[in-house]
Coordinates of C-alpha atoms (C1' of nucleotides) in Angstrom, one line a residue:
Chain I
M20 CA 11.7 21.0 14.8
L21 CA 10.8 18.0 12.9
R22 CA 9.6 20.3 10.2
T23 CA 13.0 21.8 9.8
S24 CA 14.8 18.5 9.7
V25 CA 12.3 17.2 7.1
Q26 CA 12.9 20.3 5.0
L27 CA 16.7 20.0 5.4
R28 CA 16.6 16.4 4.3
R29 CA 14.4 17.2 1.4
V30 CA 16.7 19.9 0.1
L31 CA 19.7 17.6 0.5
G32 CA 17.9 14.9 -1.4
D33 CA 16.9 17.2 -4.2
E34 CA 20.4 18.3 -4.8
L35 CA 21.6 14.7 -5.1
R36 CA 18.8 13.9 -7.4
E37 CA 19.4 16.9 -9.6
H38 CA 23.1 16.7 -9.9
H39 CA 23.7 12.9 -9.9
D40 CA 20.3 11.3 -10.2
L41 CA 20.6 9.6 -6.8
S42 CA 18.1 9.2 -4.1
M43 CA 19.1 9.6 -0.5
A44 CA 18.9 5.8 -0.1
D45 CA 21.1 5.3 -3.1
Y46 CA 23.6 7.7 -1.6
D47 CA 23.5 6.1 1.8
A48 CA 24.3 2.7 0.1
L49 CA 27.2 4.2 -1.8
V50 CA 28.6 5.8 1.3
Q51 CA 28.7 2.4 3.1
L52 CA 30.2 0.5 0.2
A53 CA 32.9 3.1 -0.4
D54 CA 33.7 2.9 3.3
Q55 CA 34.4 -0.8 3.3
P56 CA 37.7 -2.5 2.5
G57 CA 37.3 -4.0 -0.9
H58 CA 34.2 -1.8 -1.4
R59 CA 32.0 -4.7 -0.8
L60 CA 29.3 -5.7 1.7
R61 CA 26.7 -8.4 2.2
M62 CA 23.2 -7.4 1.3
A63 CA 21.8 -8.0 4.8
E64 CA 24.6 -6.0 6.4
L65 CA 24.2 -3.2 4.0
A66 CA 20.5 -3.1 4.6
E67 CA 21.0 -2.9 8.3
T68 CA 23.5 -0.1 8.3
I69 CA 21.4 2.1 6.1
L70 CA 18.2 1.4 8.1
Q71 CA 16.3 -0.2 5.3
P72 CA 14.4 -3.5 5.0
R73 CA 16.1 -6.0 2.9
S74 CA 13.4 -5.8 0.2
S75 CA 14.1 -2.1 -0.1
L76 CA 17.8 -2.7 -0.4
T77 CA 17.2 -5.1 -3.2
R78 CA 15.4 -2.4 -5.3
I79 CA 18.1 0.1 -4.5
V80 CA 20.9 -2.2 -5.6
D81 CA 18.9 -3.2 -8.7
G82 CA 19.0 0.4 -9.8
L83 CA 22.7 0.8 -9.0
V84 CA 23.5 -2.4 -10.9
Q85 CA 21.6 -1.3 -13.9
R86 CA 23.6 1.9 -14.1
G87 CA 26.9 0.0 -13.7
L88 CA 27.7 1.5 -10.4
V89 CA 27.6 -1.7 -8.4
L90 CA 28.1 -5.4 -9.2
R91 CA 26.2 -8.2 -7.5
E92 CA 28.3 -11.2 -6.6
R93 CA 27.4 -14.5 -4.9
S94 CA 29.1 -14.8 -1.5
S95 CA 32.1 -17.1 -1.7
D96 CA 31.6 -18.7 1.6
D97 CA 27.8 -18.9 1.7
A98 CA 26.1 -19.4 -1.6
R99 CA 22.8 -18.1 -0.2
G100 CA 24.3 -14.7 0.4
A101 CA 25.0 -12.0 -2.1
E102 CA 27.4 -9.1 -1.9
A103 CA 27.3 -5.7 -3.5
V104 CA 30.6 -4.5 -4.9
L105 CA 31.3 -0.9 -6.0
T106 CA 32.6 -0.6 -9.5
D107 CA 35.2 2.0 -10.6
A108 CA 32.4 4.0 -12.1
G109 CA 30.4 3.7 -8.9
L110 CA 33.3 4.9 -6.8
A111 CA 33.9 7.9 -9.2
L112 CA 30.2 8.9 -9.1
F113 CA 30.2 8.5 -5.3
R114 CA 33.2 10.9 -5.0
R115 CA 31.4 13.5 -7.1
A116 CA 28.2 13.1 -5.2
Q117 CA 30.0 13.3 -1.9
R118 CA 31.4 16.7 -2.8
T119 CA 27.9 17.9 -3.7
H120 CA 26.5 16.6 -0.5
H121 CA 29.2 17.9 1.7
D122 CA 28.9 21.4 0.1
A123 CA 25.2 21.4 0.7
V124 CA 25.5 20.3 4.3
R125 CA 28.0 23.0 4.9
R126 CA 25.9 25.6 3.3
L127 CA 22.6 24.7 4.8
F128 CA 23.7 23.5 8.2
L129 CA 27.3 23.9 9.4
D130 CA 27.7 27.5 8.2
R131 CA 24.6 28.5 10.2
L132 CA 25.9 27.4 13.5
T133 CA 28.9 28.3 15.7
D134 CA 31.3 25.6 16.8
D135 CA 29.8 25.9 20.3
Q136 CA 26.3 25.4 19.0
L137 CA 27.4 22.4 17.0
Q138 CA 28.9 20.9 20.1
R139 CA 25.8 21.4 22.1
L140 CA 23.6 20.0 19.4
A141 CA 25.7 16.9 19.2
D142 CA 25.4 16.3 22.9
V143 CA 21.7 16.9 23.0
W144 CA 21.1 14.7 20.0
R145 CA 23.0 11.8 21.4
A146 CA 20.6 11.8 24.3
V147 CA 17.6 11.5 21.9
G148 CA 19.1 8.7 19.9
A149 CA 20.2 6.6 22.9
Chain T
M23 CA 22.0 13.4 13.3
L24 CA 19.7 13.2 10.3
R25 CA 19.6 9.4 11.0
T26 CA 18.2 10.0 14.4
S27 CA 15.6 12.5 13.2
V28 CA 14.5 10.1 10.5
Q29 CA 14.1 7.2 13.0
L30 CA 12.2 9.4 15.3
R31 CA 9.8 10.5 12.7
R32 CA 9.5 6.9 11.5
V33 CA 8.4 5.7 14.9
L34 CA 6.0 8.6 15.4
G35 CA 4.5 7.8 12.0
D36 CA 4.2 4.1 12.8
E37 CA 2.3 4.8 16.0
L38 CA -0.2 7.0 14.3
R39 CA -0.6 4.4 11.6
E40 CA -1.1 1.5 14.0
H41 CA -3.5 3.2 16.4
H42 CA -5.5 5.4 14.0
D43 CA -4.6 4.4 10.5
L44 CA -3.2 7.9 9.8
S45 CA -0.1 8.9 7.9
M46 CA 2.0 11.7 9.1
A47 CA 0.7 13.9 6.3
D48 CA -2.9 13.0 7.3
Y49 CA -2.2 14.0 10.8
D50 CA -0.5 17.2 9.8
A51 CA -3.6 18.2 7.8
L52 CA -5.9 17.4 10.8
V53 CA -3.8 19.5 13.1
Q54 CA -4.1 22.5 10.9
L55 CA -7.8 22.1 10.3
A56 CA -8.5 21.6 14.0
D57 CA -6.5 24.7 14.7
Q58 CA -8.7 26.9 12.5
P59 CA -11.8 28.8 13.6
G60 CA -14.6 26.9 11.9
H61 CA -12.3 24.0 11.4
R62 CA -12.0 24.9 7.7
L63 CA -9.2 26.0 5.4
R64 CA -8.7 26.5 1.6
M65 CA -6.9 23.7 -0.1
A66 CA -4.1 25.9 -1.3
E67 CA -3.5 27.4 2.2
L68 CA -3.6 24.0 3.8
A69 CA -1.2 22.6 1.3
E70 CA 1.2 25.4 2.1
T71 CA 1.1 25.1 5.8
I72 CA 1.8 21.4 5.8
L73 CA 4.6 21.8 3.2
Q74 CA 3.0 19.7 0.6
P75 CA 2.3 20.3 -3.2
R76 CA -1.3 20.9 -4.0
S77 CA -1.6 17.6 -5.8
S78 CA -0.4 15.7 -2.8
L79 CA -3.0 17.5 -0.6
T80 CA -5.7 16.5 -3.0
R81 CA -4.9 12.9 -2.4
I82 CA -4.6 13.3 1.3
V83 CA -8.0 15.0 1.5
D84 CA -9.5 12.4 -0.8
G85 CA -8.6 9.8 1.8
L86 CA -10.0 11.8 4.7
V87 CA -13.2 12.5 2.9
Q88 CA -13.7 8.9 2.1
R89 CA -13.4 8.1 5.8
G90 CA -15.9 10.8 6.7
L91 CA -13.3 12.8 8.6
V92 CA -13.4 15.8 6.3
L93 CA -15.9 17.5 4.0
R94 CA -15.0 19.2 0.7
E95 CA -17.0 22.4 0.1
R96 CA -16.8 24.9 -2.7
S97 CA -15.6 28.3 -1.6
S98 CA -18.4 30.7 -1.2
D99 CA -16.6 33.8 -2.5
D100 CA -14.5 32.2 -5.2
A101 CA -16.1 29.2 -6.9
R102 CA -12.7 28.0 -8.2
G103 CA -11.6 27.3 -4.7
A104 CA -12.4 24.5 -2.4
E105 CA -12.3 24.3 1.3
A106 CA -11.7 21.3 3.5
V107 CA -13.9 21.2 6.6
L108 CA -13.4 18.9 9.6
T109 CA -16.4 16.8 10.5
D110 CA -17.4 15.9 14.1
A111 CA -16.0 12.5 13.5
G112 CA -12.8 14.0 12.1
L113 CA -12.4 16.2 15.2
A114 CA -13.0 13.3 17.5
L115 CA -10.4 11.1 15.7
F116 CA -8.0 14.0 15.7
R117 CA -8.3 14.4 19.5
R118 CA -7.5 10.8 20.0
A119 CA -4.6 10.8 17.6
Q120 CA -3.3 13.9 19.2
R121 CA -3.1 12.1 22.5
T122 CA -1.2 9.2 21.0
H123 CA 1.1 11.6 19.3
H124 CA 1.8 13.7 22.3
D125 CA 2.4 10.7 24.4
A126 CA 4.9 9.4 21.9
V127 CA 6.7 12.7 21.6
R128 CA 7.0 12.9 25.3
R129 CA 8.3 9.4 25.7
L130 CA 10.7 9.4 22.8
F131 CA 11.9 13.0 22.9
L132 CA 10.9 15.3 25.8
D133 CA 11.6 12.8 28.6
R134 CA 15.1 12.2 27.3
L135 CA 16.2 15.8 27.6
T136 CA 16.4 18.2 30.5
D137 CA 14.7 21.6 30.3
D138 CA 18.0 23.2 29.8
Q139 CA 18.9 20.9 26.9
L140 CA 15.5 21.6 25.3
Q141 CA 16.0 25.3 25.5
R142 CA 19.4 25.0 23.8
L143 CA 18.1 22.8 21.1
A144 CA 15.3 25.2 20.3
D145 CA 17.9 28.0 20.0
V146 CA 20.2 26.1 17.8
W147 CA 17.4 24.7 15.6
R148 CA 16.0 28.2 15.0
A149 CA 19.4 29.1 13.5
V150 CA 19.2 26.2 11.1
G151 CA 15.7 26.9 10.0
A152 CA 16.1 30.6 9.5
Chain S
dC30 C1' 12.9 -26.3 8.8
dA31 C1' 15.8 -21.8 9.0
dA32 C1' 18.4 -18.0 6.7
dG33 C1' 19.4 -14.9 2.7
dA34 C1' 17.5 -12.6 -0.8
dT35 C1' 14.1 -11.4 -4.3
dT36 C1' 9.4 -10.5 -6.3
dG37 C1' 4.3 -9.0 -6.6
dA38 C1' 1.3 -5.9 -5.2
dC39 C1' 0.0 -1.9 -2.8
dG40 C1' 0.3 2.8 -0.7
dC41 C1' 2.4 7.4 -0.7
dT42 C1' 4.3 11.2 -3.1
dT43 C1' 5.1 14.1 -7.0
dC44 C1' 5.3 16.1 -11.9
dA45 C1' 3.1 17.5 -15.9
dA46 C1' -1.1 17.9 -18.2
dT47 C1' -6.0 19.0 -17.7
dC48 C1' -10.4 20.8 -16.2
dT49 C1' -13.0 24.6 -14.3
dT50 C1' -14.0 29.3 -13.1
dA51 C1' -12.4 34.4 -12.8
Chain V
dT30 C1' -5.1 34.4 -20.0
dA31 C1' -4.4 33.2 -15.2
dA32 C1' -5.6 30.9 -10.7
dG33 C1' -7.4 26.9 -8.1
dA34 C1' -7.7 22.3 -7.9
dT35 C1' -7.7 17.6 -9.7
dT36 C1' -6.0 13.6 -12.4
dG37 C1' -2.8 10.1 -15.0
dA38 C1' 1.3 8.2 -14.8
dA39 C1' 5.6 7.2 -12.7
dG40 C1' 9.0 6.4 -8.9
dC41 C1' 10.0 5.1 -4.2
dG42 C1' 9.4 2.3 -0.1
dT43 C1' 7.3 -1.6 2.2
dC44 C1' 4.8 -6.0 3.5
dA45 C1' 3.8 -10.6 2.7
dA46 C1' 4.7 -14.4 -0.1
dT47 C1' 8.2 -16.9 -2.6
dC48 C1' 12.5 -18.9 -4.3
dT49 C1' 17.0 -20.8 -3.1
dT50 C1' 20.6 -22.7 -0.4
dG51 C1' 22.3 -24.4 4.3

DNA sequence: CAAGATTGACGCTTCAATCTTA
DNA sequence: TAAGATTGAAGCGTCAATCTTG
């Protein structure tokens, strides 16, 4: 079972890499930023939501900044903190990547299961994660 | 759902690392070797069964050989090929690691689900992997 | 001193190129 | 020439140590 989930994640990651040159972690970060009002989030919060250590997030944001997808800004209220802000280019790339990703998820996962199966899976999985 | 499976795998990996200084990939390799008659397998076959590129397997076996857990032997029938053979120490470590791993799987996964849920999960997951 | 974030160094993984034998 | 396996170099992810601000 873990084998299958690893393979699934691997394929999904390969597609993002191939079409948009994004790692799964990059994509996760873009998802969270795009989801926020103002498209911005504190580094520590962003790290937490994507289940990464802060040091890892620093590298991830480094890469996104270099490609002009994200800006780093000092936090206005607390000068120790930094915020990551999605640029227009970043948002545009995210929307394209999201299409790729959703298509892949549908093809590899959703289309292979009935609605009933999906419902059961969700229930069972909730028990594991709790 | 992928989040949960990633977390699960991460915790399982951390336990193997902490108690036996093994990566998941190391453990996967030991499982396959221990499972074979003669505790030996050709490199290419071992790579395939644990879903790793051959180059990755080379590194993995390098580490295991250095720790005396595995021996590398030239294949008797085809001198191009190499075989990995589990040593007594390797088998002993594997048995201990297996206990750790099984305990963790039970604790984090099996104990959280009813038999009925497990059965359903197996059915659903088979559809995804197919 | 504590909190937020970054950096240096290391380990794991993988690709492309290479070496060896068939 | 092809098949089996290994190696060099590069990227990703992480820990411990460090820098900066509160």
